[in-house]
Amino acid sequence: MKPRPVEIPDTGGEVRAAVEVGYFLLDLGAGPERLPLFRMEESGGFFLPFTDATTEVETYPAGRYLEVEALGGDRFRLDFNLAYNPYCAYGGDWSCPITPESNRLQAAVRAGERGYRYLHD
């Protein structure tokens, strides 16, 4: 796949520049699914926002994030145990990238950070 520039809107009404660099093909119990991987221009790191069948029921309504480790040679470590809530899950002073439609899984990911408590300003 040829990397392609994308803009990811955030909860503050801004857009964040990113590049879709590839995707993972997964089967987490709901059949094969494609999950795009991004490199954020502001940080340079690999970024994987996602929602899944637990979203809004067991996990934060806007989804969770995962930092993906490059292992070299087009190999990556994708570990959902390291999934975390965005900072905006804990208060309105944060602006967080909104999970793109392409990153909405049908399967349930019951790993990583799942609870949250919104702290009102």
Backbone as JSON, one array per atom type, in Angstrom:
{
  "sequence": "MKPRPVEIPDTGGEVRAAVEVGYFLLDLGAGPERLPLFRMEESGGFFLPFTDATTEVETYPAGRYLEVEALGGDRFRLDFNLAYNPYCAYGGDWSCPITPESNRLQAAVRAGERGYRYLHD",
  "N": [[0.84, -1.17, 0.0], [0.55, 2.18, -0.84], [1.63, 4.89, 1.08], [-0.7, 7.33, 2.29], [-1.7, 10.71, 2.65], [-3.77, 11.88, 5.3], [-6.38, 13.59, 7.06], [-7.23, 13.84, 10.38], [-9.96, 14.56, 12.27], [-10.3, 16.3, 15.43], [-11.48, 16.36, 18.86], [-11.6, 18.99, 19.58], [-12.33, 20.45, 17.41], [-10.4, 20.89, 15.53], [-8.08, 19.72, 12.95], [-5.89, 16.97, 12.55], [-2.83, 16.28, 11.08], [-1.9, 13.38, 9.34], [-0.52, 10.27, 8.16], [-1.73, 7.57, 6.42], [-0.3, 4.58, 6.7], [-0.45, 1.89, 6.26], [-2.09, -1.23, 6.95], [-3.65, -3.55, 9.22], [-4.67, -6.91, 8.96], [-7.12, -8.6, 10.57], [-8.64, -11.14, 12.6], [-10.7, -11.17, 15.04], [-12.75, -12.58, 16.05], [-15.11, -11.78, 14.85], [-15.03, -12.28, 12.21], [-12.94, -11.6, 9.29], [-11.25, -8.49, 9.49], [-10.22, -5.2, 8.59], [-7.78, -2.98, 9.67], [-6.69, 0.17, 9.64], [-3.44, 1.74, 9.93], [-1.78, 4.55, 11.25], [0.61, 7.21, 10.87], [1.38, 9.82, 12.85], [1.84, 13.21, 12.09], [2.59, 15.16, 13.96], [3.83, 13.82, 16.09], [5.27, 11.75, 14.96], [5.08, 9.11, 15.56], [3.68, 5.73, 15.36], [0.21, 5.21, 15.19], [-2.82, 3.97, 16.34], [-6.0, 4.36, 16.44], [-9.1, 3.07, 17.68], [-12.44, 1.73, 17.66], [-14.69, -0.68, 19.04], [-16.74, -3.61, 19.64], [-17.16, -3.24, 22.34], [-17.29, -0.57, 22.81], [-18.85, 2.25, 24.15], [-20.4, 0.65, 25.75], [-18.83, -0.95, 27.52], [-16.51, 0.44, 27.38], [-14.8, 3.6, 26.76], [-16.8, 5.97, 25.0], [-15.77, 7.23, 22.64], [-13.8, 5.61, 21.75], [-10.61, 3.85, 21.85], [-7.0, 4.09, 22.09], [-3.94, 2.96, 20.57], [-0.54, 2.55, 20.7], [1.68, 1.55, 18.3], [4.33, -0.67, 17.89], [7.11, -0.58, 15.79], [8.87, -3.22, 14.36], [10.69, -3.59, 12.45], [11.47, -4.4, 9.01], [8.87, -4.35, 7.82], [7.31, -5.35, 9.85], [5.3, -5.37, 12.79], [4.47, -4.81, 16.25], [1.48, -5.5, 17.57], [-0.4, -5.02, 20.19], [-3.11, -5.42, 21.95], [-3.42, -5.4, 24.68], [-2.18, -3.16, 25.55], [-3.81, -1.07, 24.93], [-5.32, 2.12, 25.41], [-7.29, 4.69, 27.04], [-8.16, 7.81, 25.48], [-6.86, 11.05, 26.46], [-8.98, 12.88, 26.62], [-11.03, 11.43, 27.7], [-11.05, 11.88, 30.34], [-11.55, 14.5, 30.97], [-12.65, 17.78, 29.93], [-10.66, 19.53, 29.08], [-8.88, 18.56, 27.28], [-7.99, 17.81, 23.91], [-8.67, 15.45, 21.54], [-7.78, 13.12, 18.92], [-10.35, 11.95, 16.77], [-11.68, 8.75, 16.36], [-11.34, 7.37, 13.2], [-13.86, 6.38, 10.81], [-13.03, 4.13, 9.41], [-11.66, 2.65, 11.26], [-13.25, 1.15, 12.95], [-14.01, -1.57, 14.62], [-15.85, -4.65, 14.41], [-15.67, -6.75, 16.15], [-15.27, -7.6, 19.66], [-12.94, -6.12, 21.79], [-11.59, -7.12, 24.48], [-9.45, -6.21, 26.16], [-6.66, -4.35, 27.46], [-6.94, -0.91, 28.67], [-10.07, -0.33, 30.01], [-12.06, 0.81, 31.65], [-13.25, 4.08, 32.69], [-13.49, 7.33, 34.11], [-15.17, 10.14, 33.75], [-14.03, 13.32, 34.41], [-15.46, 16.15, 35.5], [-15.1, 19.56, 34.54]],
  "CA": [[0.0, 0.0, 0.0], [1.27, 3.44, -0.89], [1.17, 5.8, 2.15], [-1.52, 8.44, 1.81], [-1.98, 11.71, 3.67], [-5.14, 12.0, 5.78], [-6.62, 14.53, 8.16], [-8.07, 13.24, 11.4], [-10.52, 15.61, 13.12], [-10.2, 16.07, 16.87], [-12.64, 16.78, 19.66], [-11.56, 20.44, 19.72], [-12.73, 21.08, 16.16], [-9.23, 21.03, 14.65], [-7.71, 18.49, 12.27], [-4.5, 16.56, 12.77], [-2.22, 15.69, 9.89], [-1.4, 12.03, 9.52], [-0.33, 9.48, 6.94], [-2.12, 6.16, 6.55], [0.89, 3.89, 6.22], [-0.74, 0.49, 6.0], [-3.22, -1.75, 7.72], [-3.58, -4.9, 9.76], [-5.8, -7.79, 8.71], [-7.35, -9.28, 11.84], [-9.88, -11.83, 12.88], [-10.82, -11.18, 16.5], [-13.97, -13.29, 16.41], [-16.26, -11.3, 14.09], [-14.65, -12.41, 10.82], [-11.8, -10.78, 8.91], [-11.43, -7.04, 9.53], [-9.06, -4.4, 8.17], [-7.59, -1.91, 10.63], [-5.62, 1.05, 9.17], [-2.41, 2.24, 10.83], [-1.41, 5.92, 10.9], [1.78, 7.87, 11.47], [0.96, 11.19, 13.12], [2.9, 14.16, 11.75], [3.05, 15.92, 15.14], [4.69, 13.01, 16.96], [6.08, 10.83, 14.18], [4.86, 7.73, 16.0], [2.58, 4.97, 14.79], [-0.99, 5.47, 15.97], [-3.95, 3.13, 15.95], [-7.24, 4.57, 17.19], [-10.11, 2.08, 17.29], [-13.61, 1.39, 18.45], [-15.0, -2.1, 18.9], [-18.07, -3.95, 20.16], [-17.29, -2.83, 23.74], [-17.38, 0.88, 22.84], [-20.07, 2.84, 24.72], [-21.01, -0.29, 26.68], [-17.82, -1.26, 28.52], [-15.34, 1.3, 27.2], [-15.04, 5.01, 26.44], [-17.61, 6.09, 23.78], [-15.03, 7.69, 21.45], [-12.82, 4.6, 21.38], [-9.33, 3.78, 22.56], [-5.81, 4.28, 21.27], [-2.89, 1.98, 20.72], [0.74, 2.89, 20.08], [2.14, 0.33, 17.66], [5.79, -0.71, 17.83], [7.72, -1.1, 14.57], [9.91, -4.22, 14.65], [11.58, -3.63, 11.29], [11.1, -5.33, 7.96], [7.41, -4.36, 7.66], [6.69, -6.1, 10.96], [4.87, -4.5, 13.89], [3.87, -5.45, 17.42], [0.12, -5.0, 17.81], [-0.74, -5.64, 21.47], [-4.3, -4.76, 22.48], [-3.29, -5.25, 26.13], [-1.65, -1.82, 25.78], [-4.8, -0.07, 24.52], [-5.61, 3.08, 26.48], [-8.28, 5.74, 26.79], [-7.57, 9.11, 25.19], [-6.92, 11.99, 27.59], [-10.28, 13.55, 26.7], [-11.94, 10.59, 28.48], [-10.96, 12.27, 31.74], [-11.86, 15.9, 31.19], [-12.89, 18.59, 28.75], [-9.54, 20.4, 28.73], [-8.05, 17.88, 26.3], [-8.5, 17.64, 22.56], [-8.17, 14.14, 21.12], [-8.2, 12.66, 17.59], [-11.56, 11.14, 16.72], [-11.45, 7.5, 15.64], [-11.93, 7.35, 11.86], [-14.85, 5.33, 10.5], [-12.31, 2.95, 8.93], [-11.05, 1.95, 12.39], [-14.31, 0.67, 13.83], [-14.07, -3.03, 14.58], [-17.09, -5.32, 14.81], [-15.32, -7.66, 17.25], [-15.04, -7.02, 20.98], [-11.55, -6.19, 22.26], [-11.66, -7.09, 25.94], [-8.07, -6.12, 26.62], [-6.24, -2.96, 27.63], [-7.71, -0.06, 29.57], [-11.47, -0.41, 29.62], [-12.89, 1.72, 32.42], [-12.87, 5.48, 32.75], [-14.4, 8.17, 34.89], [-15.06, 11.5, 33.22], [-13.9, 14.33, 35.45], [-16.05, 17.42, 35.02], [-14.25, 20.76, 34.78]],
  "C": [[0.89, 1.24, 0.0], [0.75, 4.35, 0.23], [0.36, 6.96, 1.56], [-1.81, 9.42, 2.94], [-3.47, 11.71, 4.03], [-5.2, 13.08, 6.84], [-7.59, 13.87, 9.11], [-8.62, 14.35, 12.27], [-10.34, 15.27, 14.59], [-11.4, 16.66, 17.59], [-12.68, 18.28, 19.9], [-11.94, 21.19, 18.46], [-11.58, 21.33, 15.19], [-9.03, 19.73, 13.87], [-6.23, 18.22, 12.51], [-3.99, 15.87, 11.51], [-1.63, 14.33, 10.22], [-1.16, 11.41, 8.15], [-0.82, 8.07, 7.25], [-1.01, 5.35, 5.9], [0.67, 2.42, 5.88], [-1.94, 0.06, 6.81], [-2.9, -3.16, 8.22], [-4.82, -5.65, 9.31], [-5.95, -8.67, 9.94], [-8.61, -10.13, 11.79], [-9.93, -12.02, 14.39], [-12.13, -11.82, 16.95], [-15.21, -12.84, 15.66], [-15.99, -11.42, 12.58], [-13.49, -11.49, 10.49], [-12.15, -9.29, 8.92], [-10.11, -6.36, 9.18], [-8.96, -3.2, 9.1], [-6.41, -1.03, 10.19], [-4.71, 1.55, 10.29], [-1.96, 3.62, 10.33], [-0.07, 6.29, 11.53], [1.36, 9.33, 11.61], [2.12, 12.14, 12.83], [3.45, 14.87, 12.97], [4.02, 15.14, 16.01], [5.64, 12.1, 16.19], [5.87, 9.38, 14.53], [3.72, 7.06, 15.27], [1.39, 5.02, 15.74], [-2.13, 4.64, 15.43], [-5.14, 3.43, 16.84], [-8.26, 3.51, 16.76], [-11.31, 2.14, 18.21], [-13.88, -0.08, 18.19], [-16.36, -2.35, 19.53], [-18.24, -3.56, 21.63], [-17.5, -1.31, 23.89], [-18.78, 1.32, 23.25], [-20.78, 1.92, 25.7], [-20.06, -0.56, 27.84], [-16.64, -0.3, 28.48], [-15.76, 2.7, 26.76], [-15.76, 5.15, 25.08], [-16.87, 6.52, 22.51], [-13.97, 6.69, 21.01], [-11.57, 4.66, 22.23], [-8.19, 3.91, 21.56], [-4.81, 3.17, 21.55], [-1.65, 2.5, 20.0], [1.3, 1.57, 19.56], [3.66, 0.4, 17.5], [6.26, -1.32, 16.51], [8.86, -2.04, 14.95], [10.93, -4.3, 13.53], [11.08, -4.63, 10.26], [9.61, -5.46, 7.74], [6.7, -5.22, 8.69], [6.41, -5.13, 12.1], [4.37, -5.35, 15.05], [2.55, -4.75, 17.69], [-0.38, -5.72, 19.06], [-1.91, -4.87, 22.09], [-4.28, -4.65, 24.01], [-2.79, -3.86, 26.49], [-2.6, -0.72, 25.33], [-5.14, 0.83, 25.7], [-6.66, 4.09, 26.05], [-7.56, 7.02, 26.39], [-7.72, 10.03, 26.39], [-8.29, 12.64, 27.73], [-11.32, 12.7, 27.43], [-12.02, 11.07, 29.93], [-11.23, 13.74, 32.0], [-11.94, 16.68, 29.89], [-11.75, 19.48, 28.33], [-8.64, 19.79, 27.65], [-8.75, 17.81, 24.96], [-7.85, 16.38, 22.0], [-8.63, 13.81, 19.7], [-9.43, 11.76, 17.7], [-11.28, 9.9, 15.87], [-12.12, 7.55, 14.27], [-12.9, 6.19, 11.68], [-14.16, 4.02, 10.09], [-11.73, 2.1, 10.06], [-12.08, 1.48, 13.42], [-14.5, -0.83, 13.64], [-15.44, -3.55, 15.0], [-16.86, -6.22, 16.02], [-15.18, -6.89, 18.56], [-13.57, -7.21, 21.36], [-11.6, -6.01, 23.77], [-10.26, -7.19, 26.52], [-7.72, -4.64, 26.75], [-7.11, -2.22, 28.62], [-9.16, -0.03, 29.11], [-12.35, 0.55, 30.4], [-12.4, 3.15, 32.31], [-13.88, 6.19, 33.63], [-14.19, 9.59, 34.43], [-15.03, 12.48, 34.39], [-14.41, 15.66, 34.92], [-15.14, 18.58, 35.42], [-14.78, 21.58, 35.93]]
}
